JSON list of C-alpha atoms in Angstrom, two decimals:
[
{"chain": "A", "resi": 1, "resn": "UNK", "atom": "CA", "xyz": [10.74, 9.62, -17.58]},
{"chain": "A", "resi": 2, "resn": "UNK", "atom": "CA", "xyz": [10.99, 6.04, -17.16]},
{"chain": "A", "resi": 3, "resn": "UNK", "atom": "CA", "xyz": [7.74, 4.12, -19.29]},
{"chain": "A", "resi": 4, "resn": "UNK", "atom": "CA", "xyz": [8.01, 1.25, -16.61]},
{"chain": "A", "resi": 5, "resn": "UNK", "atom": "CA", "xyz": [4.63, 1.99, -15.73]},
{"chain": "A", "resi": 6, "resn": "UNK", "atom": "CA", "xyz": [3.33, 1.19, -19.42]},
{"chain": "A", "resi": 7, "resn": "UNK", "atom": "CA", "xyz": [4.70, -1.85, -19.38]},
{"chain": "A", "resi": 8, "resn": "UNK", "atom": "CA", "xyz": [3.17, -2.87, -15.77]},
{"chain": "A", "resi": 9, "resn": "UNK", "atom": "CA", "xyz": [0.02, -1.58, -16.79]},
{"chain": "A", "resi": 10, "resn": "UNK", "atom": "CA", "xyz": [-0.34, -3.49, -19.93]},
{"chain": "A", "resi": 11, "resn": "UNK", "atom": "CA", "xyz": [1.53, -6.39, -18.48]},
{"chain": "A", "resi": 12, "resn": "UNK", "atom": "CA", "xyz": [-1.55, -6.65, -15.61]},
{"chain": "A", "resi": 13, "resn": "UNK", "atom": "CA", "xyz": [-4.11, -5.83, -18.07]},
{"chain": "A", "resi": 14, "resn": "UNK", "atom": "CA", "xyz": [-2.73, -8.36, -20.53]},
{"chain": "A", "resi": 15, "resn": "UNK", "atom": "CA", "xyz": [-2.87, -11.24, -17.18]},
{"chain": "A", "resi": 16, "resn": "UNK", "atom": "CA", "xyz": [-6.40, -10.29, -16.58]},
{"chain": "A", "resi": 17, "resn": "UNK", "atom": "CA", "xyz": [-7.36, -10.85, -20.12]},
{"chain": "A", "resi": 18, "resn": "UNK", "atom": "CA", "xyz": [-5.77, -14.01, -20.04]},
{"chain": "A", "resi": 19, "resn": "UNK", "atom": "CA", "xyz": [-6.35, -15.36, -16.53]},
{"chain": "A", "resi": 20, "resn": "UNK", "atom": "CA", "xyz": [-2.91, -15.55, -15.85]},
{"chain": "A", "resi": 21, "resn": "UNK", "atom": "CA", "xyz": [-2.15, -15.46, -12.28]},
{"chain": "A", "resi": 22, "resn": "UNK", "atom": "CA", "xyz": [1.48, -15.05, -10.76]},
{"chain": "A", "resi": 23, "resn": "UNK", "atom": "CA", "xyz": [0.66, -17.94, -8.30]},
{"chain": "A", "resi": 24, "resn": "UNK", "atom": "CA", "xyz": [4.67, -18.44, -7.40]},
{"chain": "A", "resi": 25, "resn": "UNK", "atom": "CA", "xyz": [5.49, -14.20, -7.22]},
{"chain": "A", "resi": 26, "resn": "UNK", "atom": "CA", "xyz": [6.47, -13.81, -3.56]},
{"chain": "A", "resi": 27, "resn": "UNK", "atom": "CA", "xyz": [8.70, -10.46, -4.33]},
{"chain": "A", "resi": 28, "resn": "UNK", "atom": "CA", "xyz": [7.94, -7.38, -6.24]},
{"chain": "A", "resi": 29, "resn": "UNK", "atom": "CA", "xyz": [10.59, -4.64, -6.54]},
{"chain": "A", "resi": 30, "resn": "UNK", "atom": "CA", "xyz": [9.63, -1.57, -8.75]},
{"chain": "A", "resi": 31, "resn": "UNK", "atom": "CA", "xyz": [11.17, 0.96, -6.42]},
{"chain": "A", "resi": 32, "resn": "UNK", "atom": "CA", "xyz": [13.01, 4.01, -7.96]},
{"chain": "A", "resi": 33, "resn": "UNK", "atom": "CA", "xyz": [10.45, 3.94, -11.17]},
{"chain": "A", "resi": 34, "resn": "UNK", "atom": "CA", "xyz": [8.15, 6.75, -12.02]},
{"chain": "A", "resi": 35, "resn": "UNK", "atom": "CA", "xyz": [4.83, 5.24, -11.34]},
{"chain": "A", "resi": 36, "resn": "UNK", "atom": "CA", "xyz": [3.33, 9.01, -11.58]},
{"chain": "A", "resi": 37, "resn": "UNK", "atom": "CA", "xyz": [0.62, 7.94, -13.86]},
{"chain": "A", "resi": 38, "resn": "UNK", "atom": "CA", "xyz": [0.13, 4.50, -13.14]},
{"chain": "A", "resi": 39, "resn": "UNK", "atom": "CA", "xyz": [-3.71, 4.26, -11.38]},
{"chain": "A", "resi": 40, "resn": "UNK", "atom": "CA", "xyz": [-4.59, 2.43, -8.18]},
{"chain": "A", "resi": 41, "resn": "UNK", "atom": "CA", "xyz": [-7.25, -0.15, -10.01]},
{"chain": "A", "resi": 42, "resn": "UNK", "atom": "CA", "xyz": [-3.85, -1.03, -11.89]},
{"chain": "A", "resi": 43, "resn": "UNK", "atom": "CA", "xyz": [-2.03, -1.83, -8.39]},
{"chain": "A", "resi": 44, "resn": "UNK", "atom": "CA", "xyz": [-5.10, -3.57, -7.10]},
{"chain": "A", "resi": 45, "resn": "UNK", "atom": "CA", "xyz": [-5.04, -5.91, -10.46]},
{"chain": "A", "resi": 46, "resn": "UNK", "atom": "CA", "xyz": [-1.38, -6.52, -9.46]},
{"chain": "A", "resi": 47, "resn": "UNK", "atom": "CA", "xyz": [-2.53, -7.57, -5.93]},
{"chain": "A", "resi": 48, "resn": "UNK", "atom": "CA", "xyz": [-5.24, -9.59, -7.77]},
{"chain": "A", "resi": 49, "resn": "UNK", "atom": "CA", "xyz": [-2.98, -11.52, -9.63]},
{"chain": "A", "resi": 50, "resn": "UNK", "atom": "CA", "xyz": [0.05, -11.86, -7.40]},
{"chain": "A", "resi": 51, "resn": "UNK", "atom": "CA", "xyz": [-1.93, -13.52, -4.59]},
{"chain": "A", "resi": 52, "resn": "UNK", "atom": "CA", "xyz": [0.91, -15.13, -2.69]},
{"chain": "A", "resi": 53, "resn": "UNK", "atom": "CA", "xyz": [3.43, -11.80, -2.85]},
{"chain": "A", "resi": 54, "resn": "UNK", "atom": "CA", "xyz": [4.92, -10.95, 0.32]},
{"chain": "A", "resi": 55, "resn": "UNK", "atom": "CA", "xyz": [7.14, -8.31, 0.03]},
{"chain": "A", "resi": 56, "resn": "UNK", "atom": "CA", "xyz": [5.92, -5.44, -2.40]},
{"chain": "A", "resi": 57, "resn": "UNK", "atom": "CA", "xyz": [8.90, -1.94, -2.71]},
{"chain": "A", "resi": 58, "resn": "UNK", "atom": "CA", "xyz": [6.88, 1.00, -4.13]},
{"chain": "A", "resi": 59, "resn": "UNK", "atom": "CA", "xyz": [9.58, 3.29, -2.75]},
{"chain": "A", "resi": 60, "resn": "UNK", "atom": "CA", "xyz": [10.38, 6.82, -4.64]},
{"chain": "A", "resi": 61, "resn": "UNK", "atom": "CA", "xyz": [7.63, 5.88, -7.50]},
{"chain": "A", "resi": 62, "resn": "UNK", "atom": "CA", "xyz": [6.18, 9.05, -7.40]},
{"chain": "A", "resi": 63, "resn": "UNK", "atom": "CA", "xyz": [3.10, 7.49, -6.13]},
{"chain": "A", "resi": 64, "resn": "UNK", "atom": "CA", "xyz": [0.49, 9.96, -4.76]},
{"chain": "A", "resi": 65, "resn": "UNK", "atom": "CA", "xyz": [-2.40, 9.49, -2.18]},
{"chain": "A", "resi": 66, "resn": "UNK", "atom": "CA", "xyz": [-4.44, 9.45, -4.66]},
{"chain": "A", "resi": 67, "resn": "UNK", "atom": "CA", "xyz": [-3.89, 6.45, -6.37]},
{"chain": "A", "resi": 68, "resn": "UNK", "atom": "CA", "xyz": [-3.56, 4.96, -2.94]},
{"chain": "A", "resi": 69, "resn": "UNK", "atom": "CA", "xyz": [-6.97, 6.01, -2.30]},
{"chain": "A", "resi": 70, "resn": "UNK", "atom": "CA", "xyz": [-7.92, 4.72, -5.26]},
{"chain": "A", "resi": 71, "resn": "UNK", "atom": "CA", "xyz": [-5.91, 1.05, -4.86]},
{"chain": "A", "resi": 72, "resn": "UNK", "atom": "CA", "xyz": [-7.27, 0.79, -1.76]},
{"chain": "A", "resi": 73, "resn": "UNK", "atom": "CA", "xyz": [-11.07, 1.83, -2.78]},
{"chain": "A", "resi": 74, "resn": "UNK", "atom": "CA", "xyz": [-10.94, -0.99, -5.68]},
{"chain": "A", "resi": 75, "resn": "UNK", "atom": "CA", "xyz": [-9.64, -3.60, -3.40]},
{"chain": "A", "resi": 76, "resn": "UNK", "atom": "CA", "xyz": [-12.18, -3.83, -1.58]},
{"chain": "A", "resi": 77, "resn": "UNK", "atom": "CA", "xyz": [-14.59, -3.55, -4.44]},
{"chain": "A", "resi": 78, "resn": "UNK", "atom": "CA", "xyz": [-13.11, -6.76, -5.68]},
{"chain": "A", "resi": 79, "resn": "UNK", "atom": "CA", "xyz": [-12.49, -8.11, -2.52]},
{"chain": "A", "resi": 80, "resn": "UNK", "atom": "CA", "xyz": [-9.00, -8.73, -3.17]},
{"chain": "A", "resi": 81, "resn": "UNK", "atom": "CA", "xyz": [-7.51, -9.54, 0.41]},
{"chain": "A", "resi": 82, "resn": "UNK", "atom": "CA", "xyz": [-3.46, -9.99, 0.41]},
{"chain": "A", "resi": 83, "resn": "UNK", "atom": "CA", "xyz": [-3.06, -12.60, 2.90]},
{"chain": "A", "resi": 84, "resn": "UNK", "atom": "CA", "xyz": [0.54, -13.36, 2.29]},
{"chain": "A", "resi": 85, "resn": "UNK", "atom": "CA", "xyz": [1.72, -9.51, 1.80]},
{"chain": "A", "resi": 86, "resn": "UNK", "atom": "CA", "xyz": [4.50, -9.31, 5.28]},
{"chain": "A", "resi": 87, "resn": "UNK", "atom": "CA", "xyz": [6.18, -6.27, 4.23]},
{"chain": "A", "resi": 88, "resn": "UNK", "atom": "CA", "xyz": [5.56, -3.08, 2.31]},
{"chain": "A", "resi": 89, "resn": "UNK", "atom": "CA", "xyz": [7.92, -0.52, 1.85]},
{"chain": "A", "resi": 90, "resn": "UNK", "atom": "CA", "xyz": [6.41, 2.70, 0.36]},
{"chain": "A", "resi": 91, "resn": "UNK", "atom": "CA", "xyz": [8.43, 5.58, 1.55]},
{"chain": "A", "resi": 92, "resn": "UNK", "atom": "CA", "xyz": [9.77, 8.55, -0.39]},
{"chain": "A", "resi": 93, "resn": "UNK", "atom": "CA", "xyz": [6.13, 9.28, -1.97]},
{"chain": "A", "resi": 94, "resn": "UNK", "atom": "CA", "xyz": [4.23, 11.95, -1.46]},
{"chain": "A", "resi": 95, "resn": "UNK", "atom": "CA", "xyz": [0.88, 10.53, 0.12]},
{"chain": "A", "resi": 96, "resn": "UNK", "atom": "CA", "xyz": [0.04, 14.20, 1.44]},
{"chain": "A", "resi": 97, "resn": "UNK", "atom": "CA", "xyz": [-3.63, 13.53, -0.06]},
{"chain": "A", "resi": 98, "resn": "UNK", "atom": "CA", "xyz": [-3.98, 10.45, 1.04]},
{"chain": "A", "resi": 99, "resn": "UNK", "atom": "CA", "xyz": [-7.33, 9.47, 3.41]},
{"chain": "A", "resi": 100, "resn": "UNK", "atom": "CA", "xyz": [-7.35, 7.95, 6.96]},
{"chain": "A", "resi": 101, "resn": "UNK", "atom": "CA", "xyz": [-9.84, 5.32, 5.73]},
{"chain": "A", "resi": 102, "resn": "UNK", "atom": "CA", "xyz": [-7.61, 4.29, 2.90]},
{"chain": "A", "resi": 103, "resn": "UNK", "atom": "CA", "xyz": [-4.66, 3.48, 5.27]},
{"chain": "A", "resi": 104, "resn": "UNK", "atom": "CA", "xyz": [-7.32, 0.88, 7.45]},
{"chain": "A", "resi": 105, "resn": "UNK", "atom": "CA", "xyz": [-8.36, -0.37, 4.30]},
{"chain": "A", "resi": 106, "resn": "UNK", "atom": "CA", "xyz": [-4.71, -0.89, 3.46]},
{"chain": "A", "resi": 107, "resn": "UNK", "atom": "CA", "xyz": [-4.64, -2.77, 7.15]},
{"chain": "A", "resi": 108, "resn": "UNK", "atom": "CA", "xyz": [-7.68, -4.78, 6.39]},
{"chain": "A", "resi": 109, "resn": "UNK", "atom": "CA", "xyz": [-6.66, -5.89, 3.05]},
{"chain": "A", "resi": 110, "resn": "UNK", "atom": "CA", "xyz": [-2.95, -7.14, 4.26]},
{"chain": "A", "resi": 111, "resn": "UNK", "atom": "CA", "xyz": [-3.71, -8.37, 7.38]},
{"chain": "A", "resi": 112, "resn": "UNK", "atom": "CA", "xyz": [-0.67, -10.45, 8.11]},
{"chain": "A", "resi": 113, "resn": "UNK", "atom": "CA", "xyz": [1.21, -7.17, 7.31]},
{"chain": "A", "resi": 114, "resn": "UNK", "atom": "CA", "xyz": [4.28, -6.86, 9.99]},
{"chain": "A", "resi": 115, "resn": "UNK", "atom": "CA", "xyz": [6.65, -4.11, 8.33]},
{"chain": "A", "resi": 116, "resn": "UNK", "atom": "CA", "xyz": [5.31, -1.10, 6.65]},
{"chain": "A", "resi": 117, "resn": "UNK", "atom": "CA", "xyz": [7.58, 1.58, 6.17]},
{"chain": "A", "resi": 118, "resn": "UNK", "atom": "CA", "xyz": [5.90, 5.44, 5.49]},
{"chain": "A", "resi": 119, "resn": "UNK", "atom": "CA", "xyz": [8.97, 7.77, 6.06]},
{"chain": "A", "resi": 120, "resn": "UNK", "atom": "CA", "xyz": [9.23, 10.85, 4.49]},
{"chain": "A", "resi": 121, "resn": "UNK", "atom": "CA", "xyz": [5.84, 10.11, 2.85]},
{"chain": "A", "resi": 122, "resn": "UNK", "atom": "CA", "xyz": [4.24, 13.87, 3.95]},
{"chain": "A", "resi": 123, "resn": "UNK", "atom": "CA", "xyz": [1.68, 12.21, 6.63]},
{"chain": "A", "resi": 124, "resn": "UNK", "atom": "CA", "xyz": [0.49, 15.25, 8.79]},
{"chain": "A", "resi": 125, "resn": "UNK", "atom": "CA", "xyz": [-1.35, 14.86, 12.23]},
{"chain": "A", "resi": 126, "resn": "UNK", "atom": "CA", "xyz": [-4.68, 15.16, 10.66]},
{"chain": "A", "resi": 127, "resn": "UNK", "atom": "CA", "xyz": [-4.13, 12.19, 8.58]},
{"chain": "A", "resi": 128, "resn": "UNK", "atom": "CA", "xyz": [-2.71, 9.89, 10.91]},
{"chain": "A", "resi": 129, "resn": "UNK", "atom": "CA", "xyz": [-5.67, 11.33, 13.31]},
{"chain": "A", "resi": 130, "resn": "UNK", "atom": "CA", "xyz": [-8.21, 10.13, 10.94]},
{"chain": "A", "resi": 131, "resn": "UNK", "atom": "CA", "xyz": [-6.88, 6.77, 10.54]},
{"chain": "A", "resi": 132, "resn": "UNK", "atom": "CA", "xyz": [-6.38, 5.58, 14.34]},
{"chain": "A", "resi": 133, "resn": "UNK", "atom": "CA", "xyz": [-10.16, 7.48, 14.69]},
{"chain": "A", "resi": 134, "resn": "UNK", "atom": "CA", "xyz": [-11.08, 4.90, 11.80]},
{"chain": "A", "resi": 135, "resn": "UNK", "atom": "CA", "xyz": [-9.21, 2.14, 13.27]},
{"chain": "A", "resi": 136, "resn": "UNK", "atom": "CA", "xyz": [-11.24, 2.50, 16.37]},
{"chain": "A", "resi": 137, "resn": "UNK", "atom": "CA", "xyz": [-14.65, 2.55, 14.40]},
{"chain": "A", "resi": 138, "resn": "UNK", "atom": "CA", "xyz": [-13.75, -0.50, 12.80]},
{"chain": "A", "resi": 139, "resn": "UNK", "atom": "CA", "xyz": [-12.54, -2.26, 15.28]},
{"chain": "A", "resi": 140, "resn": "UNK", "atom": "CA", "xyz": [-8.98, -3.02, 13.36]},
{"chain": "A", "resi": 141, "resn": "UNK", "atom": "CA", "xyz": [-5.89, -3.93, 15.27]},
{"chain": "A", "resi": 142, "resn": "UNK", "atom": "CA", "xyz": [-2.87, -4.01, 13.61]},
{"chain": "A", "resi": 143, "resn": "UNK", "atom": "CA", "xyz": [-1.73, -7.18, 15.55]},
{"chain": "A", "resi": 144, "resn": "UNK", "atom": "CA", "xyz": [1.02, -9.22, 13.26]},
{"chain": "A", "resi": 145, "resn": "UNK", "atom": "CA", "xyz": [2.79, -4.96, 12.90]},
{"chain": "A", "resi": 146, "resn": "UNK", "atom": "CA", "xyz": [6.28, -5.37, 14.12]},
{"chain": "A", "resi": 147, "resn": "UNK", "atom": "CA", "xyz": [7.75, -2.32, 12.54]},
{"chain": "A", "resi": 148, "resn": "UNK", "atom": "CA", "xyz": [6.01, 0.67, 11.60]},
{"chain": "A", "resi": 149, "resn": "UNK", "atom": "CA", "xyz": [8.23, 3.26, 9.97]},
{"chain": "A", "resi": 150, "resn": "UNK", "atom": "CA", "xyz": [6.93, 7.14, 9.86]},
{"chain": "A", "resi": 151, "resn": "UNK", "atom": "CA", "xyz": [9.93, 8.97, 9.90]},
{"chain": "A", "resi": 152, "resn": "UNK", "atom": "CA", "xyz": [10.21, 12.02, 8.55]},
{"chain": "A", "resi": 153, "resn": "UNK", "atom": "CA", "xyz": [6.43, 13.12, 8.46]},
{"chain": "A", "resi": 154, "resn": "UNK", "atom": "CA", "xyz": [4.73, 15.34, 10.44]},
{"chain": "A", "resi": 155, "resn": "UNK", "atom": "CA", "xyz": [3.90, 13.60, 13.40]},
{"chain": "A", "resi": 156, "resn": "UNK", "atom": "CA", "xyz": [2.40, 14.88, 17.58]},
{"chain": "A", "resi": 157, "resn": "UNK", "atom": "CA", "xyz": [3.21, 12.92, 20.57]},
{"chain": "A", "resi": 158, "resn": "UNK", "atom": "CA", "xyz": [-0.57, 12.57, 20.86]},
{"chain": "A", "resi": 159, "resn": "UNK", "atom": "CA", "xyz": [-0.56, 10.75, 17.25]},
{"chain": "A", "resi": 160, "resn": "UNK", "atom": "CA", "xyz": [1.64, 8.73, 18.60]},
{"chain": "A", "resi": 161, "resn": "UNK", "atom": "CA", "xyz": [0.22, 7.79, 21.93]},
{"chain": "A", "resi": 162, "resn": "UNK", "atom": "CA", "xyz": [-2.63, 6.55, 20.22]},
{"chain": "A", "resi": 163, "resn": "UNK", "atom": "CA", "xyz": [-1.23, 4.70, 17.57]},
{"chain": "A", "resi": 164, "resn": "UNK", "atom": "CA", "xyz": [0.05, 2.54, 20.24]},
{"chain": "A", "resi": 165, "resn": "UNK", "atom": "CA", "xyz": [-3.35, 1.78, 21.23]},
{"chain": "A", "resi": 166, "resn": "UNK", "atom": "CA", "xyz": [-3.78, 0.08, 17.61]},
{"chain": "A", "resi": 167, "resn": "UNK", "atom": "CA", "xyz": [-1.47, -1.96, 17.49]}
]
């Protein structure tokens, strides 16, 4: 088991304590690190304090829709908006509990977001179901999305049809 995820968390928590903000961090690669255990108000305390990152690879970390859920549930409690974020990779985790309203969240709180990549990320119908359905109620468009990678999950050509009408 790789402890990288100790060291982020006390590394964030440390920042906070301190005030320290990564003003200059445009690129974050932890991809390939068991972040099993790490908790989603941790990765919303790295958004916090990484406000001009761009490119964030959370790919194979183990990460579950859970602590997605949770990221993207504390976010918006602290009204930490990513305005800068362009690209986030986060395929190879399995997101199989994650919630349709977490994903718009995720859209609302990176809204210059062009690339995100979900492959092989267990996504069923339902899920992707529930978040165009909550796109629609909120009214979110994912207008700067260029590339939106879902390969590999569990996807209908109705899913699809629609998901085109988001974006």
């Amino acid at each position: 088991m790789c402890y990288y995820q100790v060291i982020i968390n006390d590394m964030i928590k440390e920042c906070i304590k301190r005030g320290v903000k990564m003003e200059c961090m445009e690129d974050i690669s932890i991809s390939g690190n068991d972040l099993s255990k790490m908790s989603g108000c941790s990765l919303a305390l790295l958004f916090a304090i990484t406000p001009k990152l761009e490119t964030l690879y959370l790919s194979n970390c183990s990460l579950s829709g859970v602590v997605i859920n949770d990221m993207s549930k504390e976010c918006i409690n602290r009204g930490v908006k990513m305005e800068c974020m362009r690209i986030l990779n986060m395929y190879d985790n399995d997101l199989s509990k994650i919630i349709g309203c977490s994903l718009v969240s995720l859209f609302a709180i990176t809204p210059k977001l062009d690339k995100l990549n979900l492959g092989n990320c267990s996504l069923s119908c339902v899920i992707i179901s529930d978040m165009i359905k909550e796109c629609i109620n909120r009214g979110v468009k994912m207008e700067c999305m260029k590339h939106f990678d879902m390969y590999g999950n569990k996807m209908s050509g109705h899913s699809l049809a629609s998901l085109f009408a988001i974006s």
